[in-house]
mmCIF file of C-alpha atoms in Angstrom:
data_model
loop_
_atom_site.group_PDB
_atom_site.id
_atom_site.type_symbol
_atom_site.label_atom_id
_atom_site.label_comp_id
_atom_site.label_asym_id
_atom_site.label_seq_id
_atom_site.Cartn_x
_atom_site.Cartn_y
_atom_site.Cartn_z
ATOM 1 C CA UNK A 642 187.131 69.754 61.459
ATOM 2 C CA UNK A 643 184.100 67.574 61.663
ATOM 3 C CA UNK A 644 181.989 65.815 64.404
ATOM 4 C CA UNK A 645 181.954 62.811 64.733
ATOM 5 C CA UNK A 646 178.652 60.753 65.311
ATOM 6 C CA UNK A 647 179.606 59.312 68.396
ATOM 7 C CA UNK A 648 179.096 63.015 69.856
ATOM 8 C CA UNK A 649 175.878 63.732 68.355
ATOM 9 C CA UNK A 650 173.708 61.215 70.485
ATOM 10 C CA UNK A 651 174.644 62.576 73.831
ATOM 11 C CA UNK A 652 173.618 66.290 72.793
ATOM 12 C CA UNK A 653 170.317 64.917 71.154
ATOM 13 C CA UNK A 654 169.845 62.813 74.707
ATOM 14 C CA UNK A 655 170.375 66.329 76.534
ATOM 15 C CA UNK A 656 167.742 67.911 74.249
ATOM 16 C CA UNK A 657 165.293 65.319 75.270
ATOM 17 C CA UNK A 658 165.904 65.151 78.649
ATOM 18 C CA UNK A 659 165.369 68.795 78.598
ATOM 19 C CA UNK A 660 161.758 68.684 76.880
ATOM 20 C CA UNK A 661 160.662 65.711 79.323
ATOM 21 C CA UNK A 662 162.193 67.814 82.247
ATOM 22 C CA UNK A 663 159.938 71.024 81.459
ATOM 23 C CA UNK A 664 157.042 68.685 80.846
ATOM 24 C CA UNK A 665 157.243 67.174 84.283
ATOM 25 C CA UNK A 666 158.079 70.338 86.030
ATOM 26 C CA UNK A 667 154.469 72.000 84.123
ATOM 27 C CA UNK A 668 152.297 68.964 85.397
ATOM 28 C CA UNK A 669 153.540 69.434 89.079
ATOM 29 C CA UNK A 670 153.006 73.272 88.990
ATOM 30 C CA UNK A 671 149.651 72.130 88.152
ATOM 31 C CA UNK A 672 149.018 69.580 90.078
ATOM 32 C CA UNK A 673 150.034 72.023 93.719
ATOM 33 C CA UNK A 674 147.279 74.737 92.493
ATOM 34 C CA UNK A 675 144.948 71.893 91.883
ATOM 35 C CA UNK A 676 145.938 70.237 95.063
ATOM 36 C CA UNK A 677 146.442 73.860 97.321
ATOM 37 C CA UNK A 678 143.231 73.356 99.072
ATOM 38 C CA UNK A 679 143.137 69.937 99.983
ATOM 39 C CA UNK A 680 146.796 70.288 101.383
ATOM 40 C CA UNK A 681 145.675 73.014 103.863
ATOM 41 C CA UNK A 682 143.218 70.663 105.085
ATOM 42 C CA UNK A 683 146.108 67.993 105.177
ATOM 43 C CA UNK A 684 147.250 70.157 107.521
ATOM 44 C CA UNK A 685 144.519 71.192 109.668
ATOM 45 C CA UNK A 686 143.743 67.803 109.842
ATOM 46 C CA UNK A 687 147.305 66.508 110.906
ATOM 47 C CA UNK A 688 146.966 68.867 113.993
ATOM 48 C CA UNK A 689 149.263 71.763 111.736
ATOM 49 C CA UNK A 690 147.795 75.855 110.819
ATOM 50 C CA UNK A 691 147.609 76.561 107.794
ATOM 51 C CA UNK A 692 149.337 79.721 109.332
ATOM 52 C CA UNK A 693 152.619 77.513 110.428
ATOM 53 C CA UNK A 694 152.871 76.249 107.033
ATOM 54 C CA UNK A 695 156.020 77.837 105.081
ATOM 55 C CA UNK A 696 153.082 79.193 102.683
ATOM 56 C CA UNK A 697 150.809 82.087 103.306
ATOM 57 C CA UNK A 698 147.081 81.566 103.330
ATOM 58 C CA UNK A 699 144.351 83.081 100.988
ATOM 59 C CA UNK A 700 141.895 83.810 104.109
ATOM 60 C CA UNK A 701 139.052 85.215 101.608
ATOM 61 C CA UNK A 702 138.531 82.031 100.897
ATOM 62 C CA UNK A 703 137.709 80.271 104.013
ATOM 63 C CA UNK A 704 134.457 79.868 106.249
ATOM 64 C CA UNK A 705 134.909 82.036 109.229
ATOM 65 C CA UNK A 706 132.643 83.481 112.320
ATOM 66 C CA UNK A 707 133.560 86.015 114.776
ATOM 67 C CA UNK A 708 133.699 84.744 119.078
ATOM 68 C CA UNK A 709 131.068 86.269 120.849
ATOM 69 C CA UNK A 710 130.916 86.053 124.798
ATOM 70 C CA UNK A 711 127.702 85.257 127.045
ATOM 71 C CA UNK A 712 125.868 82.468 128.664
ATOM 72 C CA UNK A 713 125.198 79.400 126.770
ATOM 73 C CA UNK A 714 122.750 77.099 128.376
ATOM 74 C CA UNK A 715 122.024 73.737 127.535
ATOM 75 C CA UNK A 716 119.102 73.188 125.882
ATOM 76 C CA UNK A 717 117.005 69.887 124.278
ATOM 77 C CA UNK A 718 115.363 70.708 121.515
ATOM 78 C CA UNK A 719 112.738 68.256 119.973
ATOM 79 C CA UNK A 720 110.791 67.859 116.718
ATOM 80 C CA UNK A 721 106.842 68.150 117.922
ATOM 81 C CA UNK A 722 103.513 68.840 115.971
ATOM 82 C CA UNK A 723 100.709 70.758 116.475
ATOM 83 C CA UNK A 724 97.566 69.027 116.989
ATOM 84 C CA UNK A 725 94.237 67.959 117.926
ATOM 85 C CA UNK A 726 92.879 66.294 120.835
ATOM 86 C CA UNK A 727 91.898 62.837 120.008
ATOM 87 C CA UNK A 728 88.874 62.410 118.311
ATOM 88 C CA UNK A 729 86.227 61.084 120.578
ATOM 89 C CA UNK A 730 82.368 59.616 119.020
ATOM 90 C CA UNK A 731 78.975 61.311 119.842
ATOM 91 C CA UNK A 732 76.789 58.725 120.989
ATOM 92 C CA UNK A 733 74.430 56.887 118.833
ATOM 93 C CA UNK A 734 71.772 58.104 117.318
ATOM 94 C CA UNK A 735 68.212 56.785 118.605
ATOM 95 C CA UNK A 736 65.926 57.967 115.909
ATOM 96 C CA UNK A 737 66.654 58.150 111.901
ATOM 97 C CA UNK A 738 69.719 60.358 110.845
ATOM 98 C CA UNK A 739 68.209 62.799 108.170
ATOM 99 C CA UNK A 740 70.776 65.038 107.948
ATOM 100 C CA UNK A 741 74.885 65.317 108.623
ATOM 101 C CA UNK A 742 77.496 67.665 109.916
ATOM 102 C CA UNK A 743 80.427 68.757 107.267
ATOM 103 C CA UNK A 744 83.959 67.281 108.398
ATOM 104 C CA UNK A 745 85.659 70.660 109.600
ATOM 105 C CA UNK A 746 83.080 72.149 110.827
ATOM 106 C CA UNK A 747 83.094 74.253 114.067
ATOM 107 C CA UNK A 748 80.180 73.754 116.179
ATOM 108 C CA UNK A 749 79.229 76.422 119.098
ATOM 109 C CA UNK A 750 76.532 75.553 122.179
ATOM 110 C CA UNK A 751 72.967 75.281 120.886
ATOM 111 C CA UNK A 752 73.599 74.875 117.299
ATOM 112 C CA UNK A 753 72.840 71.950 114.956
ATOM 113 C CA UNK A 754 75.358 68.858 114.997
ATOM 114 C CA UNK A 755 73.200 66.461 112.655
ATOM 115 C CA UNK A 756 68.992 66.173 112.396
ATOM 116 C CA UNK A 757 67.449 63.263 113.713
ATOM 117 C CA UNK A 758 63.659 62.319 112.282
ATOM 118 C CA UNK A 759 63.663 65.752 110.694
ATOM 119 C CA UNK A 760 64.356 67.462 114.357
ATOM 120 C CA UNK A 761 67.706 69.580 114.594
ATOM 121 C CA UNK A 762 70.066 68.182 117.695
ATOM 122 C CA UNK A 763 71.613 70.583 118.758
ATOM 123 C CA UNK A 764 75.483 70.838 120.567
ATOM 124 C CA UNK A 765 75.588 70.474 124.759
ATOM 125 C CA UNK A 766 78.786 70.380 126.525
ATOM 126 C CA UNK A 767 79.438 68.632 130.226
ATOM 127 C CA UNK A 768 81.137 66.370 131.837
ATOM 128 C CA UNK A 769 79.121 63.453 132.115
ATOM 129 C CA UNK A 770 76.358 62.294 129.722
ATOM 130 C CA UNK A 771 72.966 62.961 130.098
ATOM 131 C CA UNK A 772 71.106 59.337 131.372
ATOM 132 C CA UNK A 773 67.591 59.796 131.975
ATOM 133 C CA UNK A 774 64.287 62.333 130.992
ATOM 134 C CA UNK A 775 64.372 65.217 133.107
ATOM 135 C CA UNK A 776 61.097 67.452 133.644
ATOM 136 C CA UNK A 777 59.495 68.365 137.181
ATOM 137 C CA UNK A 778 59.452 65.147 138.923
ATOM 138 C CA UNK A 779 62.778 64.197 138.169
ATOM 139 C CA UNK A 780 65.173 63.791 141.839
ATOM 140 C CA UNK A 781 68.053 66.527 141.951
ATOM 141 C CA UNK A 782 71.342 66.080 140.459
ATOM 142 C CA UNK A 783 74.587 67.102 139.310
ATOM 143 C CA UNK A 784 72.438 66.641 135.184
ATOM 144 C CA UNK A 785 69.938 68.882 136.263
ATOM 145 C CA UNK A 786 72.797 71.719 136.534
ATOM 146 C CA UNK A 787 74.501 70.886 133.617
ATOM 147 C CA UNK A 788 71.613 71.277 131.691
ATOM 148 C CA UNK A 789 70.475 74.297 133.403
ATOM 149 C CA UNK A 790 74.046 75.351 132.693
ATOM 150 C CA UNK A 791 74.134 74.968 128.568
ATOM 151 C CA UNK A 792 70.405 76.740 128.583
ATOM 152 C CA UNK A 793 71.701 79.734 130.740
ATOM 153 C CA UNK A 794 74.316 79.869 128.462
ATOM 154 C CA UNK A 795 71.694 80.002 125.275
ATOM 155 C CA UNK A 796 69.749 82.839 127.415
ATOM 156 C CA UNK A 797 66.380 80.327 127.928
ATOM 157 C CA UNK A 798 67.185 79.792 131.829
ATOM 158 C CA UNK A 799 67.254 83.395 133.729
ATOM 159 C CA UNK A 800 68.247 81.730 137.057
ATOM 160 C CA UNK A 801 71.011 80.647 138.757
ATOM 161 C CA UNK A 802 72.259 76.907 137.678
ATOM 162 C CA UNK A 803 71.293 74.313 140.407
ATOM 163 C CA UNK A 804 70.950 70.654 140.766
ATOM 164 C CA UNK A 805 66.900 71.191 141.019
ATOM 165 C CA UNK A 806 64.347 71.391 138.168
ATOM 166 C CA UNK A 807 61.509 73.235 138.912
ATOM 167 C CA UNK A 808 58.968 75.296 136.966
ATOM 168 C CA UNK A 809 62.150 78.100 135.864
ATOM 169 C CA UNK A 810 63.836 75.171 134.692
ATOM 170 C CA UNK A 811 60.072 73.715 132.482
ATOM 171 C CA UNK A 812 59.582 76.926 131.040
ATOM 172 C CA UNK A 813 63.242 77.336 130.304
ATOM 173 C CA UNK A 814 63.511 74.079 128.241
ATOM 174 C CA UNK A 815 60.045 74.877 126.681
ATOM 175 C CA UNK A 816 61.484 77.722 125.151
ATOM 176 C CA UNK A 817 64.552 75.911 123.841
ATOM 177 C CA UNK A 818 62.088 73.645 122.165
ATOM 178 C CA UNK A 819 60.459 76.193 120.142
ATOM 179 C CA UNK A 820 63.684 77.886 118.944
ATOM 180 C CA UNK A 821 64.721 74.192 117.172
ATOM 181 C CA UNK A 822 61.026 74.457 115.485
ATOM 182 C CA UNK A 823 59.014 72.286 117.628
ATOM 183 C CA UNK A 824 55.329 72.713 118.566
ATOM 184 C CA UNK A 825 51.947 71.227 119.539
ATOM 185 C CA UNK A 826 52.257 68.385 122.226
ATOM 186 C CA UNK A 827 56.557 68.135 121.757
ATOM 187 C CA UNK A 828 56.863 71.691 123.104
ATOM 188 C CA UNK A 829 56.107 70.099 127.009
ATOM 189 C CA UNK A 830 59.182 71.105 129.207
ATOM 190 C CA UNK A 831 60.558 67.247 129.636
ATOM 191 C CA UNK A 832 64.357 66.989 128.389
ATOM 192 C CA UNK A 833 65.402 63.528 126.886
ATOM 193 C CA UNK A 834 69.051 62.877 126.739
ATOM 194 C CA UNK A 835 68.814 61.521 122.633
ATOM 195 C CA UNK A 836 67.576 65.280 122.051
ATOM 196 C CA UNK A 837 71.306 66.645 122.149
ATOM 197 C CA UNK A 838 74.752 65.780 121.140
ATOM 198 C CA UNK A 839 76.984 65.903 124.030
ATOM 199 C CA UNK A 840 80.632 66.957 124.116
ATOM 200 C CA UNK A 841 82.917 67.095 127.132
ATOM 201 C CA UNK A 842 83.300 70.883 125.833
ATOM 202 C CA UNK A 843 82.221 73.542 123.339
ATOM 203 C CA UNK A 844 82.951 74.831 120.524
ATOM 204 C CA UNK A 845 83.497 71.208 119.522
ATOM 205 C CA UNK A 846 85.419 70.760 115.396
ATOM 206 C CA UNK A 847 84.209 67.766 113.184
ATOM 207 C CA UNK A 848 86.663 65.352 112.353
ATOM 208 C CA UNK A 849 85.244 62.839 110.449
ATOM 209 C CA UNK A 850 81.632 61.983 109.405
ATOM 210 C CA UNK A 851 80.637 58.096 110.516
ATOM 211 C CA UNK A 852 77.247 57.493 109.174
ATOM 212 C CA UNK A 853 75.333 57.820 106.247
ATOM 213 C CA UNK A 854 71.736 59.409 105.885
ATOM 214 C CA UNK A 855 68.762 57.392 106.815
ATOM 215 C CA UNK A 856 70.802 55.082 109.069
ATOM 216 C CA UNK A 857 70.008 54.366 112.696
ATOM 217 C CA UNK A 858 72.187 53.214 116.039
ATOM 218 C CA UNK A 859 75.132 54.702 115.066
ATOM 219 C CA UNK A 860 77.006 57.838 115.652
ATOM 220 C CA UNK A 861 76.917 60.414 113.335
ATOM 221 C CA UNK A 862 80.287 62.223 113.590
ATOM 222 C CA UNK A 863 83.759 62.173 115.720
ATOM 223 C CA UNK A 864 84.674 65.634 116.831
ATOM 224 C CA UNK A 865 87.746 67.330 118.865
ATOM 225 C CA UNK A 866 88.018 70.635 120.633
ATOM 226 C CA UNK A 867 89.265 73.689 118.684
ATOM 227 C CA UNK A 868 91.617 74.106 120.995
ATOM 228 C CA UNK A 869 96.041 73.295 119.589
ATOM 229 C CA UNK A 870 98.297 72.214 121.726
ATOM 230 C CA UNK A 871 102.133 71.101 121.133
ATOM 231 C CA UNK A 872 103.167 67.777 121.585
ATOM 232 C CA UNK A 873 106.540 65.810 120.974
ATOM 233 C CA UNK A 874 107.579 62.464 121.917
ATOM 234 C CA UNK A 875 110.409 61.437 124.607
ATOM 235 C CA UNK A 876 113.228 58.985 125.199
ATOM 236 C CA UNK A 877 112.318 57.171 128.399
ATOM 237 C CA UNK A 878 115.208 59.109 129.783
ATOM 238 C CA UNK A 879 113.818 62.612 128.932
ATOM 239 C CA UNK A 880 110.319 61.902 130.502
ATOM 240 C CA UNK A 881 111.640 60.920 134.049
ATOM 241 C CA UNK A 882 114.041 64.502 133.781
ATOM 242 C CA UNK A 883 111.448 66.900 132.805
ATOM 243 C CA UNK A 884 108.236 67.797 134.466
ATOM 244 C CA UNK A 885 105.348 69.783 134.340
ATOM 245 C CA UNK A 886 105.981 73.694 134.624
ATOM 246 C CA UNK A 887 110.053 73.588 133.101
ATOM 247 C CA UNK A 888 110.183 76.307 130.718
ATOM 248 C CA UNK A 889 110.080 75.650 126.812
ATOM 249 C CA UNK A 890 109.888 77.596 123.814
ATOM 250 C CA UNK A 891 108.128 77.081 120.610
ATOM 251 C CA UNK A 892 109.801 77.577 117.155
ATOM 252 C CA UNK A 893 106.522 78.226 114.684
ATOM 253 C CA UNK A 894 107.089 77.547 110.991
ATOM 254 C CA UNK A 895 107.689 80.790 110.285
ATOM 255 C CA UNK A 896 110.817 80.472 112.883
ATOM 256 C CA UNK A 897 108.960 82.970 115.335
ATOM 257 C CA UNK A 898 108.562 81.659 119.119
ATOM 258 C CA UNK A 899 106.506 81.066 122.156
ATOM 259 C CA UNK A 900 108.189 81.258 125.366
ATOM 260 C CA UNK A 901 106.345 78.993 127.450
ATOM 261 C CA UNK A 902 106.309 75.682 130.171
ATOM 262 C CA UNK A 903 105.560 72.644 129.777
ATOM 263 C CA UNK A 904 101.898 71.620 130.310
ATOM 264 C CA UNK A 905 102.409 68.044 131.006
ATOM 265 C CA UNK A 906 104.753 65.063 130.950
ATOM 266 C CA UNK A 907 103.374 61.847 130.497
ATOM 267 C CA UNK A 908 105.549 58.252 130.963
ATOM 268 C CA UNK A 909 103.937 56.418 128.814
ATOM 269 C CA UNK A 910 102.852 52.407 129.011
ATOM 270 C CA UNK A 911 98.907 53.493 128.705
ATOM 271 C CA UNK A 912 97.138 50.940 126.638
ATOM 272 C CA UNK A 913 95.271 52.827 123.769
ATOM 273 C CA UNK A 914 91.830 50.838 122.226
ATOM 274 C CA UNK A 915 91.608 47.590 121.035
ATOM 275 C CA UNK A 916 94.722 46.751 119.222
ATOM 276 C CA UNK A 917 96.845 46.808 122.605
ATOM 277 C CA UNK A 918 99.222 49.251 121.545
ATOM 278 C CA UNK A 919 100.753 51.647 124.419
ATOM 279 C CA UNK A 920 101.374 55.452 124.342
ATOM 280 C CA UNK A 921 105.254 56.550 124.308
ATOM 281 C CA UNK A 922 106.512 59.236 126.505
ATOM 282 C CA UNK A 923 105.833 62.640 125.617
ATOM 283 C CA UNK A 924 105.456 66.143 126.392
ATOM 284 C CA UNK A 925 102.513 68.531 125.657
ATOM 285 C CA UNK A 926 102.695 72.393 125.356
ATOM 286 C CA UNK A 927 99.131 74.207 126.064
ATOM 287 C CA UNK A 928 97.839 77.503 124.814
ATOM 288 C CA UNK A 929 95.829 79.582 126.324
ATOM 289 C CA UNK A 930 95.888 82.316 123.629
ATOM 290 C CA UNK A 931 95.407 80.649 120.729
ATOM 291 C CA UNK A 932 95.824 83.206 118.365
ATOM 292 C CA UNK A 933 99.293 82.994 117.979
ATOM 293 C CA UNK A 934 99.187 79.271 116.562
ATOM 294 C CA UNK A 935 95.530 79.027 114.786
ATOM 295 C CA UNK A 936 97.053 80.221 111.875
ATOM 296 C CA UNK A 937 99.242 77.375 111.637
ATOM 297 C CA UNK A 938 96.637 74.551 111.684
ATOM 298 C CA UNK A 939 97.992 71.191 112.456
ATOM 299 C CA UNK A 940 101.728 71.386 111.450
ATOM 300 C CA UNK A 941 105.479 70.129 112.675
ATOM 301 C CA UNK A 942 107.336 72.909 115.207
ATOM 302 C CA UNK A 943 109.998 72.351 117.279
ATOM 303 C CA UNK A 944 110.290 72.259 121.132
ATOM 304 C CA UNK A 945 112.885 73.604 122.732
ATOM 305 C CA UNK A 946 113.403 72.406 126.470
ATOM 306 C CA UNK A 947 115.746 74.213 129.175
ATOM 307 C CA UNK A 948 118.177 71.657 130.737
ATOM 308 C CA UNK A 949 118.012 72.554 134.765
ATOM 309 C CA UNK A 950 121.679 73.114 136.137
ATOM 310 C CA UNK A 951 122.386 73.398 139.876
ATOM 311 C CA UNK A 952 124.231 76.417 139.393
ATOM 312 C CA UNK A 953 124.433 79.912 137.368
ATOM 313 C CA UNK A 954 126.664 80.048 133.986
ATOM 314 C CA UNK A 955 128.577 82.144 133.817
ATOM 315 C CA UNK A 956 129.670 84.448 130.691
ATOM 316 C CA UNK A 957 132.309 82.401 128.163
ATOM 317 C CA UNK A 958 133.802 82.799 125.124
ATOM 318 C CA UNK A 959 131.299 81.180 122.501
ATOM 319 C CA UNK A 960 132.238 79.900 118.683
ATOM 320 C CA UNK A 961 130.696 77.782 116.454
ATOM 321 C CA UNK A 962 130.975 73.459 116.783
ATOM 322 C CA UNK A 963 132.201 73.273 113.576
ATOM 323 C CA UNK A 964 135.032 75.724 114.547
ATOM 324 C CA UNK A 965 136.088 72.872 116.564
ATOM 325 C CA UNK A 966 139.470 70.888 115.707
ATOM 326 C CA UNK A 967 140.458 67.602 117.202
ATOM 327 C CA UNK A 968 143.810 67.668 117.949
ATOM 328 C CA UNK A 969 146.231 65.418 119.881
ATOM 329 C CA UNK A 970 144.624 63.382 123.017
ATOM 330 C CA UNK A 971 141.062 64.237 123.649
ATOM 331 C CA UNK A 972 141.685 67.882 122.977
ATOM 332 C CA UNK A 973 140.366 70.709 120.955
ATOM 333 C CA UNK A 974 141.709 74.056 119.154
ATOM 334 C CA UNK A 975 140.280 76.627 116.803
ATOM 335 C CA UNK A 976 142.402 78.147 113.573
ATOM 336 C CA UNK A 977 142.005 82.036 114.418
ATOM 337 C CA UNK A 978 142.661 84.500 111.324
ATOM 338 C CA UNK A 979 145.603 86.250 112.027
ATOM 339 C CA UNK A 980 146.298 88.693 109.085
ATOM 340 C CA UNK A 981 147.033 86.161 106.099
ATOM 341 C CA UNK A 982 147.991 83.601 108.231
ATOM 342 C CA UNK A 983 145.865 80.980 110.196
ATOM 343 C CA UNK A 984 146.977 80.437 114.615
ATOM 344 C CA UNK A 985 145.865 77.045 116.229
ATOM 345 C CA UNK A 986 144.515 78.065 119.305
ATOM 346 C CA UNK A 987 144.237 75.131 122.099
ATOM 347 C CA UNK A 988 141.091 75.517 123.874
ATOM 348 C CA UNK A 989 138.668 73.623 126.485
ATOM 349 C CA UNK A 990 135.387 73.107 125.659
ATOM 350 C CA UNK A 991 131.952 73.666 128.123
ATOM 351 C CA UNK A 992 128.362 73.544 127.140
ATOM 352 C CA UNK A 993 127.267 72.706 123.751
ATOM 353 C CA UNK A 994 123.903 73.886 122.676
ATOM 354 C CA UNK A 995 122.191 75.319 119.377
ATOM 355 C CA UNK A 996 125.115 74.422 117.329
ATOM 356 C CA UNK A 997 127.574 76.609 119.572
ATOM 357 C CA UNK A 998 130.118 75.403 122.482
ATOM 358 C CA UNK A 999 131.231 77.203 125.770
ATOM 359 C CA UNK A 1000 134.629 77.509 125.704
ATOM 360 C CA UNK A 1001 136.460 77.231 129.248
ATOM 361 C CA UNK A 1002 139.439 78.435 128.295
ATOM 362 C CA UNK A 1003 141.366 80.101 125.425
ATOM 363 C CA UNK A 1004 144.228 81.688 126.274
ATOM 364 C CA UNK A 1005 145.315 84.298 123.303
ATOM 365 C CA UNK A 1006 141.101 84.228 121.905
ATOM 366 C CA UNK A 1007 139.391 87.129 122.246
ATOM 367 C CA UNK A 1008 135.507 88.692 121.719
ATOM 368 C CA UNK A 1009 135.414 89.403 117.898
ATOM 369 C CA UNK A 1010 138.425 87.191 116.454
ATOM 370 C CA UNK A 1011 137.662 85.305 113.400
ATOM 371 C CA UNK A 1012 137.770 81.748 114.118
ATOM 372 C CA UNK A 1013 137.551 79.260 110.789
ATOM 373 C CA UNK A 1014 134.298 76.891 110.375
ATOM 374 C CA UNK A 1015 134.470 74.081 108.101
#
């Protein structure tokens, strides 16, 4: 008995259906392995675990640090720079420069800075500059010591320093005359302030070279101390909190530390040369032992500042920030690893410092449990 053709196009229709069926049910296989990963964040995100989802989770795949307990203290930490003193000028020369310092250069007591009409002047250090000619009829005062000072320190003056100069003192600077080469009638005992460069101390460093050879009335070189120190700048707020003495810590390029205090905290508002421009706040971090930066040279570090709280911390449960999930209201929870499945842990947040946060309480988290971090 035959078929008839009105029975054929149904059956063909049910083939086809079939073939698009399979096609469609392929693409969204597909599309859910593609899509696997961005759904579990769906989740997270829409204050769901992964772990309450009806599938299990892969945990080898995700981002995940162990809770640790102790005391997390808050802590500013700044970008800073090692650095220089400013640069200050010597004073002008009197007589023809004939010869100049290198830029770099470190410069000790007694030894050459530039040459002045073929004479060597040689580095001084005090605190004020030297004024007037000095021999044995010259009143006492506080120059007379500071210049029986840098010759003790050269081993011409065998005495004790003192604001009178007498026949030790004559001799002494005699003898400091011959050792830059002098002789006949300029070997005479009299000290003239042009015959030195004077720094506030010594060794002194050359910055920057300011005059050229055979020039007069100018200064031949800037200079700084030798010394580094550490210094970062501050939000208004940050230089009326800390103070002088809070304890600090210096991270070094090479991500060792200093433990240290802060050396000084200055406001700010100081006008700074001509152009009318005013110093921010800042902080500065002093050395004394130097070898543990000179290495460095002038370079960026990072200062880390110890916020002062009125009372002792006590040990928490610590994890990660970026273990952190908002979830509803202003709260927070962590996804904990719990076999192949992820727990949402509600949990109230203390301290947050060096990308970790105190956590006040946890219930169910424990020292050692694998929290996720994104």
């Amino acid at each position: 008995m035959g078929i008839s053709s009105g029975h054929r196009m149904p059956r063909r229709r049910r083939v086809i259906v079939m073939i698009i069926s399979i096609a469609v049910i392929a693409a969204l296989v597909a599309a859910c392995v593609i899509a696997r990963p961005w759904l579990i964040d769906r989740l997270r995100a829409s204050g769901q675990s992964a772990g309450q989802s009806s599938q299990q989770v892969d945990v080898t795949t995700l981002r995940t640090q162990p809770v640790t307990k102790g005391v997390l203290n808050a802590e500013t930490r700044l970008g800073a720079s090692l650095q220089y003193d400013d640069a200050s000028d010597f004073t002008a020369a009197s007589g023809i420069i004939t010869q100049l310092p290198v830029a770099g250069k470190q410069i000790a007591t007694g030894e050459q800075v530039y040459e002045m009409d073929g004479v060597a002047v040689p580095l001084f250090h005090g605190a004020r500059p030297f004024w007037r000619t000095l021999n044995t009829d010259a009143s006492d005062g506080p120059d007379v010591t500071q210049l029986e000072t840098n010759l003790a320190e050269l081993g011409f003056f065998a005495g004790t320093p003192d604001a009178h100069f007498d026949w030790l003192t004559r001799e002494a600077v005699r003898q400091w005359q011959r050792s830059l080469g002098l002789n006949g009638n300029a070997v005479d005992g009299v000290f003239q302030p042009s015959s030195v460069a004077l720094a506030p101390t010594a060794p002194i460093r050359i910055t920057a070279v300011n005059a050229k050879l055979g020039e007069t009335g100018v200064s031949p070189a800037s200079f700084t101390g030798v010394a580094l120190h550490a210094q970062a700048t501050l939000t208004a707020t940050q230089a009326a909190t800390f103070k002088a003495g809070d304890k600090a810590r210096i991270v070094l390029p090479d991500n060792t530390t200093i433990d240290t205090t802060l050396s000084a905290v200055s406001q700010g508002g100081q006008a700074t040369g001509k152009d009318g421009k005013v110093t921010s706040p800042s902080a500065r971090v002093d050395f004394p032992d130097q070898s543990k930066i000179a290495k460095f040279g002038t370079t960026s570090v990072s200062l880390v500042i110890a916020n002062k709280t009125d009372k002792p911390t006590a040990e928490t449960l610590i994890v990660p920030v970026t273990a952190l999930v908002a979830s509803a209201g202003n709260g927070y929870a962590v996804d904990v690893v719990r076999g192949d499945r992820l727990e949402r842990i509600p949990v109230t947040i203390g301290t947050v410092a060096n990308a970790q946060v105190q956590l006040t309480k946890a219930d169910g988290l424990a020292v050692g449990d694998k929290v996720v971090t994104s």
